[in-house]
mmCIF file of C-alpha atoms and ligand atoms in Angstrom:
data_model
loop_
_atom_site.group_PDB
_atom_site.id
_atom_site.type_symbol
_atom_site.label_atom_id
_atom_site.label_comp_id
_atom_site.label_asym_id
_atom_site.label_seq_id
_atom_site.Cartn_x
_atom_site.Cartn_y
_atom_site.Cartn_z
ATOM 1 C CA MET F 3 -9.689 18.079 -6.331
ATOM 2 C CA ASN F 4 -11.738 17.179 -3.264
ATOM 3 C CA LYS F 5 -10.882 13.488 -2.877
ATOM 4 C CA THR F 6 -8.629 12.156 -0.140
ATOM 5 C CA ASN F 7 -6.085 9.698 -1.528
ATOM 6 C CA ILE F 8 -3.647 8.235 0.991
ATOM 7 C CA VAL F 9 -0.558 6.156 0.244
ATOM 8 C CA LEU F 10 -0.015 3.978 3.317
ATOM 9 C CA PHE F 11 3.633 3.089 3.086
ATOM 10 C CA GLY F 12 6.160 0.982 4.962
ATOM 11 C CA PRO F 13 8.145 -2.258 4.912
ATOM 12 C CA PRO F 14 6.463 -5.685 5.045
ATOM 13 C CA GLY F 15 4.987 -6.097 8.510
ATOM 14 C CA ALA F 16 4.902 -2.361 9.245
ATOM 15 C CA GLY F 17 1.147 -2.504 9.899
ATOM 16 C CA LYS F 18 -0.210 -1.191 6.591
ATOM 17 C CA GLY F 19 -2.999 -3.752 6.286
ATOM 18 C CA THR F 20 -3.728 -3.531 10.009
ATOM 19 C CA GLN F 21 -4.033 0.269 10.062
ATOM 20 C CA SER F 22 -5.931 0.479 6.743
ATOM 21 C CA LYS F 23 -8.973 -1.080 8.386
ATOM 22 C CA PHE F 24 -9.207 1.780 10.892
ATOM 23 C CA LEU F 25 -8.569 4.506 8.349
ATOM 24 C CA MET F 26 -11.149 3.246 5.847
ATOM 25 C CA ASP F 27 -13.832 3.209 8.545
ATOM 26 C CA ARG F 28 -12.922 6.586 9.968
ATOM 27 C CA TYR F 29 -12.684 8.463 6.662
ATOM 28 C CA GLY F 30 -15.033 6.408 4.449
ATOM 29 C CA LEU F 31 -12.284 5.610 1.948
ATOM 30 C CA GLN F 32 -11.970 2.605 -0.359
ATOM 31 C CA HIS F 33 -9.136 0.254 0.590
ATOM 32 C CA LEU F 34 -6.937 -1.010 -2.251
ATOM 33 C CA SER F 35 -4.268 -3.514 -1.239
ATOM 34 C CA THR F 36 -2.210 -4.966 -4.095
ATOM 35 C CA GLY F 37 -1.213 -7.833 -1.783
ATOM 36 C CA ASP F 38 -4.906 -8.713 -1.191
ATOM 37 C CA LEU F 39 -5.732 -8.356 -4.902
ATOM 38 C CA LEU F 40 -2.844 -10.661 -5.827
ATOM 39 C CA ARG F 41 -3.823 -13.235 -3.187
ATOM 40 C CA ALA F 42 -7.386 -13.224 -4.631
ATOM 41 C CA GLU F 43 -5.930 -14.004 -8.086
ATOM 42 C CA ILE F 44 -3.904 -16.865 -6.582
ATOM 43 C CA GLN F 45 -6.994 -18.209 -4.832
ATOM 44 C CA ALA F 46 -8.969 -18.092 -8.110
ATOM 45 C CA GLU F 47 -6.072 -19.886 -9.866
ATOM 46 C CA THR F 48 -5.975 -17.368 -12.738
ATOM 47 C CA PRO F 49 -2.914 -17.220 -15.060
ATOM 48 C CA LEU F 50 -1.956 -13.947 -13.367
ATOM 49 C CA GLY F 51 -2.288 -15.624 -9.973
ATOM 50 C CA LYS F 52 0.009 -18.466 -11.028
ATOM 51 C CA GLN F 53 2.687 -16.001 -12.138
ATOM 52 C CA ALA F 54 2.291 -13.937 -8.958
ATOM 53 C CA GLN F 55 2.410 -16.959 -6.656
ATOM 54 C CA GLU F 56 5.908 -17.930 -7.738
ATOM 55 C CA LEU F 57 7.281 -14.426 -7.221
ATOM 56 C CA MET F 58 5.487 -13.817 -3.932
ATOM 57 C CA SER F 59 6.578 -17.109 -2.406
ATOM 58 C CA ALA F 60 10.182 -16.172 -3.263
ATOM 59 C CA GLY F 61 9.729 -12.737 -1.614
ATOM 60 C CA GLU F 62 10.095 -10.880 -4.922
ATOM 61 C CA LEU F 63 8.002 -8.086 -6.382
ATOM 62 C CA VAL F 64 5.374 -8.797 -9.038
ATOM 63 C CA PRO F 65 5.954 -6.913 -12.363
ATOM 64 C CA ASP F 66 4.884 -3.258 -12.390
ATOM 65 C CA GLU F 67 2.468 -3.613 -15.324
ATOM 66 C CA VAL F 68 0.527 -6.329 -13.479
ATOM 67 C CA VAL F 69 -0.081 -4.334 -10.289
ATOM 68 C CA VAL F 70 -0.616 -1.023 -12.124
ATOM 69 C CA GLY F 71 -3.284 -2.670 -14.315
ATOM 70 C CA MET F 72 -5.058 -4.121 -11.253
ATOM 71 C CA ILE F 73 -5.091 -0.763 -9.473
ATOM 72 C CA ARG F 74 -6.221 1.149 -12.564
ATOM 73 C CA ASN F 75 -9.214 -1.190 -13.001
ATOM 74 C CA ARG F 76 -10.309 -0.658 -9.405
ATOM 75 C CA VAL F 77 -9.861 3.127 -9.449
ATOM 76 C CA VAL F 78 -11.826 3.495 -12.698
ATOM 77 C CA GLU F 79 -14.614 1.235 -11.355
ATOM 78 C CA GLU F 80 -15.227 3.585 -8.409
ATOM 79 C CA PRO F 81 -15.662 7.095 -9.837
ATOM 80 C CA ARG F 82 -17.825 8.181 -6.899
ATOM 81 C CA ALA F 83 -15.417 7.042 -4.154
ATOM 82 C CA LYS F 84 -14.519 9.716 -1.570
ATOM 83 C CA GLY F 85 -10.946 8.590 -2.070
ATOM 84 C CA PHE F 86 -8.648 5.608 -1.686
ATOM 85 C CA ILE F 87 -6.145 4.139 0.729
ATOM 86 C CA PHE F 88 -3.377 2.621 -1.361
ATOM 87 C CA ASP F 89 -1.911 -0.144 0.814
ATOM 88 C CA GLY F 90 1.304 -1.741 -0.434
ATOM 89 C CA PHE F 91 1.161 0.292 -3.654
ATOM 90 C CA PRO F 92 3.220 1.925 -5.112
ATOM 91 C CA ARG F 93 6.334 -0.163 -4.429
ATOM 92 C CA THR F 94 8.575 1.114 -7.244
ATOM 93 C CA ARG F 95 9.188 4.462 -8.908
ATOM 94 C CA ALA F 96 7.435 3.255 -12.099
ATOM 95 C CA GLN F 97 4.343 2.400 -10.021
ATOM 96 C CA ALA F 98 4.400 5.810 -8.302
ATOM 97 C CA GLU F 99 4.609 7.626 -11.631
ATOM 98 C CA ALA F 100 1.812 5.502 -13.113
ATOM 99 C CA LEU F 101 -0.370 6.257 -10.082
ATOM 100 C CA ASP F 102 0.190 10.006 -10.418
ATOM 101 C CA THR F 103 -0.666 9.847 -14.124
ATOM 102 C CA MET F 104 -3.845 7.830 -13.608
ATOM 103 C CA LEU F 105 -5.112 10.111 -10.812
ATOM 104 C CA GLU F 106 -4.217 13.238 -12.789
ATOM 105 C CA LYS F 107 -6.361 12.021 -15.691
ATOM 106 C CA LEU F 108 -9.260 11.792 -13.248
ATOM 107 C CA GLY F 109 -8.608 15.334 -11.978
ATOM 108 C CA SER F 110 -7.307 14.010 -8.675
ATOM 109 C CA GLY F 111 -3.984 13.261 -6.955
ATOM 110 C CA ILE F 112 -2.268 11.889 -3.859
ATOM 111 C CA THR F 113 -3.108 13.881 -0.718
ATOM 112 C CA VAL F 114 -0.469 12.446 1.622
ATOM 113 C CA MET F 115 2.017 9.600 1.935
ATOM 114 C CA LEU F 116 2.135 8.127 5.451
ATOM 115 C CA SER F 117 5.328 6.164 5.996
ATOM 116 C CA LEU F 118 5.276 3.705 8.910
ATOM 117 C CA GLU F 119 8.798 3.398 10.319
ATOM 118 C CA VAL F 120 9.560 0.117 12.142
ATOM 119 C CA GLU F 121 12.822 -1.514 13.248
ATOM 120 C CA GLN F 122 13.893 -4.493 11.139
ATOM 121 C CA GLU F 123 13.962 -7.152 13.881
ATOM 122 C CA GLU F 124 10.439 -6.139 14.958
ATOM 123 C CA LEU F 125 9.263 -6.646 11.339
ATOM 124 C CA VAL F 126 10.749 -10.150 11.238
ATOM 125 C CA LYS F 127 9.099 -10.978 14.572
ATOM 126 C CA ARG F 128 5.657 -9.730 13.449
ATOM 127 C CA LEU F 129 5.735 -11.512 10.087
ATOM 128 C CA LEU F 130 6.937 -14.857 11.461
ATOM 129 C CA GLY F 131 4.286 -14.467 14.187
ATOM 130 C CA ARG F 132 1.575 -14.053 11.554
ATOM 131 C CA GLY F 133 3.061 -16.941 9.547
ATOM 132 C CA ALA F 134 2.651 -19.225 12.546
ATOM 133 C CA THR F 135 -1.101 -18.524 12.729
ATOM 134 C CA SER F 136 -2.411 -17.305 9.343
ATOM 135 C CA GLY F 137 -0.930 -19.771 6.906
ATOM 136 C CA ARG F 138 0.384 -17.087 4.551
ATOM 137 C CA PRO F 139 3.244 -18.976 2.856
ATOM 138 C CA ASP F 140 5.432 -15.867 2.430
ATOM 139 C CA ASP F 141 5.323 -15.281 6.219
ATOM 140 C CA ARG F 142 6.506 -18.765 7.238
ATOM 141 C CA ASN F 143 10.098 -18.759 6.096
ATOM 142 C CA GLU F 144 12.609 -16.383 7.701
ATOM 143 C CA GLU F 145 14.765 -16.282 4.574
ATOM 144 C CA VAL F 146 11.787 -15.161 2.458
ATOM 145 C CA VAL F 147 10.772 -12.604 5.094
ATOM 146 C CA ARG F 148 14.278 -11.092 5.054
ATOM 147 C CA LYS F 149 14.290 -11.142 1.249
ATOM 148 C CA ARG F 150 11.028 -9.093 1.240
ATOM 149 C CA ILE F 151 12.555 -6.570 3.622
ATOM 150 C CA GLY F 152 15.630 -6.377 1.363
ATOM 151 C CA GLU F 153 13.402 -5.769 -1.685
ATOM 152 C CA TYR F 154 11.692 -2.987 0.245
ATOM 153 C CA GLU F 155 14.983 -1.315 1.160
ATOM 154 C CA ALA F 156 16.329 -1.550 -2.412
ATOM 155 C CA LYS F 157 13.281 -0.753 -4.554
ATOM 156 C CA THR F 158 10.542 0.723 -2.386
ATOM 157 C CA ALA F 159 12.079 2.856 0.401
ATOM 158 C CA PRO F 160 13.548 5.315 -2.177
ATOM 159 C CA LEU F 161 9.953 6.356 -2.963
ATOM 160 C CA LYS F 162 10.023 8.409 0.231
ATOM 161 C CA ASP F 163 12.229 10.861 -1.667
ATOM 162 C CA TYR F 164 9.744 10.910 -4.562
ATOM 163 C CA TYR F 165 6.897 12.001 -2.261
ATOM 164 C CA LYS F 166 9.146 14.222 -0.142
ATOM 165 C CA ALA F 167 9.968 16.230 -3.274
ATOM 166 C CA GLN F 168 6.205 16.753 -3.677
ATOM 167 C CA GLY F 169 5.882 17.849 -0.019
ATOM 168 C CA LYS F 170 3.632 14.852 0.763
ATOM 169 C CA LEU F 171 5.815 12.595 2.972
ATOM 170 C CA ARG F 172 4.842 12.184 6.639
ATOM 171 C CA ARG F 173 6.987 9.791 8.698
ATOM 172 C CA ILE F 174 5.060 7.924 11.401
ATOM 173 C CA ASP F 175 6.609 5.984 14.282
ATOM 174 C CA GLY F 176 5.264 2.461 13.663
ATOM 175 C CA MET F 177 6.636 0.937 16.893
ATOM 176 C CA GLY F 178 4.307 0.329 19.842
ATOM 177 C CA SER F 179 0.662 -0.658 20.210
ATOM 178 C CA ILE F 180 -1.749 -0.713 17.243
ATOM 179 C CA ASP F 181 -3.985 1.927 18.932
ATOM 180 C CA HIS F 182 -1.126 4.339 19.533
ATOM 181 C CA ILE F 183 -0.030 4.034 15.917
ATOM 182 C CA THR F 184 -3.609 4.698 14.727
ATOM 183 C CA ASP F 185 -3.633 7.887 16.852
ATOM 184 C CA ARG F 186 -0.376 9.026 15.247
ATOM 185 C CA LEU F 187 -1.777 8.411 11.736
ATOM 186 C CA VAL F 188 -4.966 10.338 12.527
ATOM 187 C CA ALA F 189 -2.901 13.233 13.917
ATOM 188 C CA ALA F 190 -0.832 13.317 10.718
ATOM 189 C CA ILE F 191 -3.944 13.312 8.500
ATOM 190 C CA GLU F 192 -5.862 15.897 10.492
ATOM 191 C CA GLY F 193 -2.974 17.936 11.852
HETATM 192 P P1 B4P J 321 1.504 -7.325 1.109
HETATM 193 O O1 B4P J 321 0.253 -8.086 1.089
HETATM 194 O O2 B4P J 321 1.447 -5.864 0.816
HETATM 195 O O3 B4P J 321 2.057 -7.661 2.544
HETATM 196 P P2 B4P J 321 3.057 -7.042 3.569
HETATM 197 O O4 B4P J 321 3.998 -6.061 2.961
HETATM 198 O O5 B4P J 321 3.639 -8.250 4.207
HETATM 199 O O6 B4P J 321 2.304 -6.178 4.652
HETATM 200 P P3 B4P J 321 0.865 -6.321 5.346
HETATM 201 O O7 B4P J 321 0.156 -5.050 5.087
HETATM 202 O O8 B4P J 321 0.123 -7.512 4.946
HETATM 203 O O9 B4P J 321 1.177 -6.592 6.861
HETATM 204 P P4 B4P J 321 0.975 -5.688 8.128
HETATM 205 O O10 B4P J 321 2.160 -4.820 8.018
HETATM 206 O O11 B4P J 321 -0.346 -5.035 8.293
HETATM 207 O O12 B4P J 321 2.575 -7.932 0.064
HETATM 208 C C1 B4P J 321 2.826 -9.320 -0.081
HETATM 209 C C2 B4P J 321 3.610 -9.593 -1.390
HETATM 210 O O13 B4P J 321 2.792 -9.246 -2.544
HETATM 211 C C3 B4P J 321 4.894 -8.796 -1.613
HETATM 212 O O14 B4P J 321 6.014 -9.399 -0.982
HETATM 213 C C4 B4P J 321 5.003 -8.823 -3.172
HETATM 214 O O15 B4P J 321 5.511 -10.052 -3.625
HETATM 215 C C5 B4P J 321 3.573 -8.725 -3.639
HETATM 216 N N1 B4P J 321 3.139 -7.328 -3.898
HETATM 217 C C6 B4P J 321 2.159 -6.646 -3.210
HETATM 218 N N2 B4P J 321 2.015 -5.396 -3.704
HETATM 219 C C7 B4P J 321 2.919 -5.267 -4.716
HETATM 220 C C8 B4P J 321 3.291 -4.182 -5.580
HETATM 221 N N3 B4P J 321 2.686 -2.984 -5.507
HETATM 222 N N4 B4P J 321 4.288 -4.373 -6.492
HETATM 223 C C9 B4P J 321 4.889 -5.572 -6.583
HETATM 224 N N5 B4P J 321 4.611 -6.629 -5.792
HETATM 225 C C10 B4P J 321 3.634 -6.496 -4.846
HETATM 226 O O16 B4P J 321 1.017 -6.693 9.359
HETATM 227 C C11 B4P J 321 1.957 -7.696 9.561
HETATM 228 C C12 B4P J 321 1.746 -8.384 10.913
HETATM 229 O O17 B4P J 321 2.105 -7.497 11.963
HETATM 230 C C13 B4P J 321 0.306 -8.805 11.215
HETATM 231 O O18 B4P J 321 0.330 -10.069 11.817
HETATM 232 C C14 B4P J 321 -0.190 -7.765 12.207
HETATM 233 O O19 B4P J 321 -1.165 -8.268 13.091
HETATM 234 C C15 B4P J 321 1.091 -7.409 12.940
HETATM 235 N N6 B4P J 321 1.084 -6.049 13.468
HETATM 236 C C16 B4P J 321 0.652 -4.930 12.818
HETATM 237 N N7 B4P J 321 0.829 -3.845 13.605
HETATM 238 C C17 B4P J 321 1.406 -4.295 14.778
HETATM 239 C C18 B4P J 321 1.857 -3.651 15.977
HETATM 240 N N8 B4P J 321 1.750 -2.331 16.154
HETATM 241 N N9 B4P J 321 2.401 -4.407 16.945
HETATM 242 C C19 B4P J 321 2.515 -5.756 16.785
HETATM 243 N N10 B4P J 321 2.114 -6.412 15.672
HETATM 244 C C20 B4P J 321 1.566 -5.700 14.680
#
């Protein structure tokens, strides 16, 4: 197994999408963001996009089988990739197990899970800040933003234990400047 597969983990607004851009350039990895894939489906007005739009605008998770199917298609399409950065995926235990199974079938696996740790009020500030400029509907409403953070705490944060049991969890301080956080991620990958 000589591929590098990174799970970039953290609550909404932790900087996963932001940091992925640096990591994909530095390590030549393919970036797979379930949030971006879902927003592309919404943009294309597909049936899947219509279903996802309702859930996303309410701050809820999209069903596991939908996101697992999207990720599986992308992973299978890129057999020669040096590896992947999984950004915003997995978000539930069922997704994590499905990811392990699909990578195992390809003779590969997760190398490391990097968990960005950020204080809750900072998350709310960052997301509402982006909502004011980017037009992402799920970033505009404070109630929806807090609902997403609640979903993370209830369904997604427990995955740290799943990866910890495999010896793959690395906690990264996600407070501070974007450059400093990139340095911490690089140190965790190369250290
Ligand atoms: P995502 O698209 O994954 O969005 P996100 O969690 O809000 O994080 P994102 O990566 O975009 O933001 P970042 O922290 O980089 O998910 C959206 C929705 O899609 C979910 O709510 C869910 O409904 C659905 N979904 C996605 N994946 C799913 C799955 N696997 N299962 C089920 N449902 C799924 O950045 C946020 C802001 O902070 C930016 O403005 C950025 O510029 C800023 N920022 C970043 N780092 C900073 C720093 N150090 N200092 C200051 N600001 C910073």
